[in-house]
mmCIF file of C-alpha atoms in Angstrom:
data_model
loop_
_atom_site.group_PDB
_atom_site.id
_atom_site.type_symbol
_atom_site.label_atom_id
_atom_site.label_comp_id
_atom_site.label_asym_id
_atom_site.label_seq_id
_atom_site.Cartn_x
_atom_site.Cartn_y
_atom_site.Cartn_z
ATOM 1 C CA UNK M 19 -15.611 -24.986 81.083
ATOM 2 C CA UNK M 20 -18.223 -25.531 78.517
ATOM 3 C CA UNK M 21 -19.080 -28.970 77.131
ATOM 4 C CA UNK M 22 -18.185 -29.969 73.681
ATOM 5 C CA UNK M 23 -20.347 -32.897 72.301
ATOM 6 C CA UNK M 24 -19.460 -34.099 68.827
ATOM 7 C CA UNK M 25 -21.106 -36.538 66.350
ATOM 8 C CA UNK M 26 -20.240 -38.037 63.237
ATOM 9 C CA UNK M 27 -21.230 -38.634 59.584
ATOM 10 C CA UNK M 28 -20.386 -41.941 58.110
ATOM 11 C CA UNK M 29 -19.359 -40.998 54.616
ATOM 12 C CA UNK M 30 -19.760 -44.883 53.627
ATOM 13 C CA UNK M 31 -22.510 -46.212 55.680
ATOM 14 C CA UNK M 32 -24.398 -42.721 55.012
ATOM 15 C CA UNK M 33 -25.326 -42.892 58.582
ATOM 16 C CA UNK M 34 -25.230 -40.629 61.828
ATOM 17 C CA UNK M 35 -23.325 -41.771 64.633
ATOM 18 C CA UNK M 36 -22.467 -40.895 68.176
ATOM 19 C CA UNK M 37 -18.861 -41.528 68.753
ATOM 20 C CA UNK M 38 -17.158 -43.703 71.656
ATOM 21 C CA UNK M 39 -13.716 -41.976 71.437
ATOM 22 C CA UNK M 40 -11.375 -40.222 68.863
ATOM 23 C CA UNK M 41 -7.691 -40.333 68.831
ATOM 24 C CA UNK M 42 -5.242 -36.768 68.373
ATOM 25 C CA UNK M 43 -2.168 -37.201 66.504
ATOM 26 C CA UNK M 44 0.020 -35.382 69.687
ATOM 27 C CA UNK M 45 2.091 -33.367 67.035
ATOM 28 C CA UNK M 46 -0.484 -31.693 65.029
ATOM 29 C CA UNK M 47 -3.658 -31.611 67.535
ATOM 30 C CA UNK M 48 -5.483 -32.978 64.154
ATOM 31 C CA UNK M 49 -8.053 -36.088 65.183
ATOM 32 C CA UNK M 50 -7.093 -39.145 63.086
ATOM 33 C CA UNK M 51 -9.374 -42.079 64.319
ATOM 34 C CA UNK M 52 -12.520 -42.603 65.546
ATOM 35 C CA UNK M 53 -14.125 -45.487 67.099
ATOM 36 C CA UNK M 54 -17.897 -46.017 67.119
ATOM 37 C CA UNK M 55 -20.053 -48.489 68.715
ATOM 38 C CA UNK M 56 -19.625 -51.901 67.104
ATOM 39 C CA UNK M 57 -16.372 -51.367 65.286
ATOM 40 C CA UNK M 58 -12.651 -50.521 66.262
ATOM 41 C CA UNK M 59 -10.627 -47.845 65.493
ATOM 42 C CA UNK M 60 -11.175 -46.760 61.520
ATOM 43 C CA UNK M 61 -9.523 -43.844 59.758
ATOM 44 C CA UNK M 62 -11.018 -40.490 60.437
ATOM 45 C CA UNK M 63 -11.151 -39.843 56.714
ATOM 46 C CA UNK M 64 -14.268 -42.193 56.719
ATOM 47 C CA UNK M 65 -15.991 -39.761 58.616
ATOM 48 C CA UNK M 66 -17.073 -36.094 58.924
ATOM 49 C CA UNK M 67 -16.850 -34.753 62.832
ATOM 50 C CA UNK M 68 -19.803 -32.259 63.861
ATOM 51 C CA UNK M 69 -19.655 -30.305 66.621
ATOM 52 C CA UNK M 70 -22.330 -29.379 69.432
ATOM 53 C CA UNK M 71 -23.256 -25.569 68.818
ATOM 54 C CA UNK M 72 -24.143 -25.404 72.635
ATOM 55 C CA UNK M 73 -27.453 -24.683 71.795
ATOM 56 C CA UNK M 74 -30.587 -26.491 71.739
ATOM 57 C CA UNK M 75 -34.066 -25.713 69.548
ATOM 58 C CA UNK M 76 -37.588 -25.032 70.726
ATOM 59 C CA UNK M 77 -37.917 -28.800 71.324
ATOM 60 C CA UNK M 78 -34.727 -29.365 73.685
ATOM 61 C CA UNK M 79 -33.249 -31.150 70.246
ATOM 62 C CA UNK M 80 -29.205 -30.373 70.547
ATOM 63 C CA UNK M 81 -28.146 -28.461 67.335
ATOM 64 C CA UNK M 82 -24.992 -29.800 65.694
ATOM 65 C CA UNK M 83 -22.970 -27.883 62.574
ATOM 66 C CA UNK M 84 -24.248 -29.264 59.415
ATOM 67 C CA UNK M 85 -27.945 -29.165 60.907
ATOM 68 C CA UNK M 86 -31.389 -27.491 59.097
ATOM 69 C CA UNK M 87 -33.316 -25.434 60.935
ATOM 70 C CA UNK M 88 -36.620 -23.964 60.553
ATOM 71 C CA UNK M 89 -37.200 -20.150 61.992
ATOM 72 C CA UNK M 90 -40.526 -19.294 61.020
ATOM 73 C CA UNK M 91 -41.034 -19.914 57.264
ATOM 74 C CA UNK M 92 -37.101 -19.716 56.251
ATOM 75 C CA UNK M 93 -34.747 -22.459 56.751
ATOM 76 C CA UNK M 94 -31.267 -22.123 57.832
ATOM 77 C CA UNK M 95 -27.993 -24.260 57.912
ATOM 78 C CA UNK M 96 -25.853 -24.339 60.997
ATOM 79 C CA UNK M 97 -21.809 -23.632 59.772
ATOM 80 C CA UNK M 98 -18.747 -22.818 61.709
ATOM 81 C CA UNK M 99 -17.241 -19.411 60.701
ATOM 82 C CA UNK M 100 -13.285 -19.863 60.775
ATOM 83 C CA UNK M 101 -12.795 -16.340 60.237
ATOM 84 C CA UNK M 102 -15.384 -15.098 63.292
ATOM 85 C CA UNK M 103 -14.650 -18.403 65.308
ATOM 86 C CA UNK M 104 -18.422 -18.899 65.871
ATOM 87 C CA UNK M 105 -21.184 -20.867 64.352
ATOM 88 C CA UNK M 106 -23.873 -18.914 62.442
ATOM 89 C CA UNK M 107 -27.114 -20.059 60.367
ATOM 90 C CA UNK M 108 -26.791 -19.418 56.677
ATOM 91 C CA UNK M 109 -30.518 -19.034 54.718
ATOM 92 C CA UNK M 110 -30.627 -21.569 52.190
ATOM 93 C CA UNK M 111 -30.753 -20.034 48.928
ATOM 94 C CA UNK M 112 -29.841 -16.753 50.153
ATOM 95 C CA UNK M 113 -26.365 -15.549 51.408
ATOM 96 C CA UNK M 114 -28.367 -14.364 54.706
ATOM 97 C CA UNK M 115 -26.946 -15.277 57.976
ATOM 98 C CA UNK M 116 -28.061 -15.108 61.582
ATOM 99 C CA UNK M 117 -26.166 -15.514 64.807
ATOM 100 C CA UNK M 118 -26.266 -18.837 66.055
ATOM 101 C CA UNK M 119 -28.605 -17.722 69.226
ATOM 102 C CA UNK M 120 -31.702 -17.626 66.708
ATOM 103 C CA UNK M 121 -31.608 -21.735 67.122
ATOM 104 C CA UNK M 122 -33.318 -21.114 70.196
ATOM 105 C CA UNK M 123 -36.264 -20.071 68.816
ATOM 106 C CA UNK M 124 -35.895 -23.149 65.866
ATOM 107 C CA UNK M 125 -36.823 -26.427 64.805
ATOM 108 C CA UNK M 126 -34.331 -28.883 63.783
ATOM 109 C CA UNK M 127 -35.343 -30.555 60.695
ATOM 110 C CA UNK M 128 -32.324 -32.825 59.585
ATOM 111 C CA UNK M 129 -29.168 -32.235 58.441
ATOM 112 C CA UNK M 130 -27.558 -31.268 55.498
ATOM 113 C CA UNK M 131 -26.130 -34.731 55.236
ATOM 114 C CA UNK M 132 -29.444 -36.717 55.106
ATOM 115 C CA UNK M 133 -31.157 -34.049 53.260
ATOM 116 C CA UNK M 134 -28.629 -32.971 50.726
ATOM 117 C CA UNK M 135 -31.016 -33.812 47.545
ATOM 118 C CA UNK M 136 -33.491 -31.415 48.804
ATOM 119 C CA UNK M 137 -33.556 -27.348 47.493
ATOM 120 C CA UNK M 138 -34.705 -25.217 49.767
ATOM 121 C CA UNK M 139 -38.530 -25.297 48.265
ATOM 122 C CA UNK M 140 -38.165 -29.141 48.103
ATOM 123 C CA UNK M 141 -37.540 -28.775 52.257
ATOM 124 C CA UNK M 142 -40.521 -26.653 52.984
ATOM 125 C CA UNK M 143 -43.138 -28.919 50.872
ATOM 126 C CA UNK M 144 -41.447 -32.379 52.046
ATOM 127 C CA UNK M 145 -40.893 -31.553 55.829
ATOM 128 C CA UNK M 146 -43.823 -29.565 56.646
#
């Protein structure tokens, strides 16, 4: 069985966190609470849930949906496909995409949630 690691955005506090433990409504599978280190149970609609790809990059960093990577001199998002079932990296400022496998040979470099004012040529001059 494979691992599944998640992690979650804090729309409010703008903040990345690791969480303790979500709840599953039982009828519809759908999470609906989370609870994070140093606060109960809050409403699942205060946060965004990112998954663990299963990958890591060239530095042993875990890559998580929502992520930026750098391959070579292009940078890439991490997304989840619904229709393929399968995470992928989508070129920023391109409609190129990559199989997900290519983080192997990447750098993470934030994600899009901490980076969102950036364009891609803001990325490359700020980050590297």
């Amino acid at each position: 069985m494979r691992e599944i690691k998640l992690r979650v955005w804090d729309r409010i506090q703008e903040k990345m966190l690791k969480p303790q433990a979500i709840s599953f409504d039982t009828n519809s599978t759908s999470p609906f609470a989370v609870s994070v280190p140093g606060r109960s149970w809050e409403p699942i609609g205060k946060y965004i849930l990112l998954q663990w790809t299963g990958f890591c990059d060239n530095n042993g960093t875990d890559v998580y949906e929502g992520d930026l990577v750098k391959i070579s001199s292009a940078i890439y998002k991490v997304i989840w496909n619904k229709t393929l079932a399968t995470f992928e990296l989508l070129e920023l400022g391109s409609f190129s995409k990559c199989e997900i496998s290519a983080v192997e040979c990447s750098i993470v470099i934030g994600n899009e949630f901490q980076r969102a004012h950036l364009t891609p040529e803001a990325v490359q001059f700020t980050l590297f």
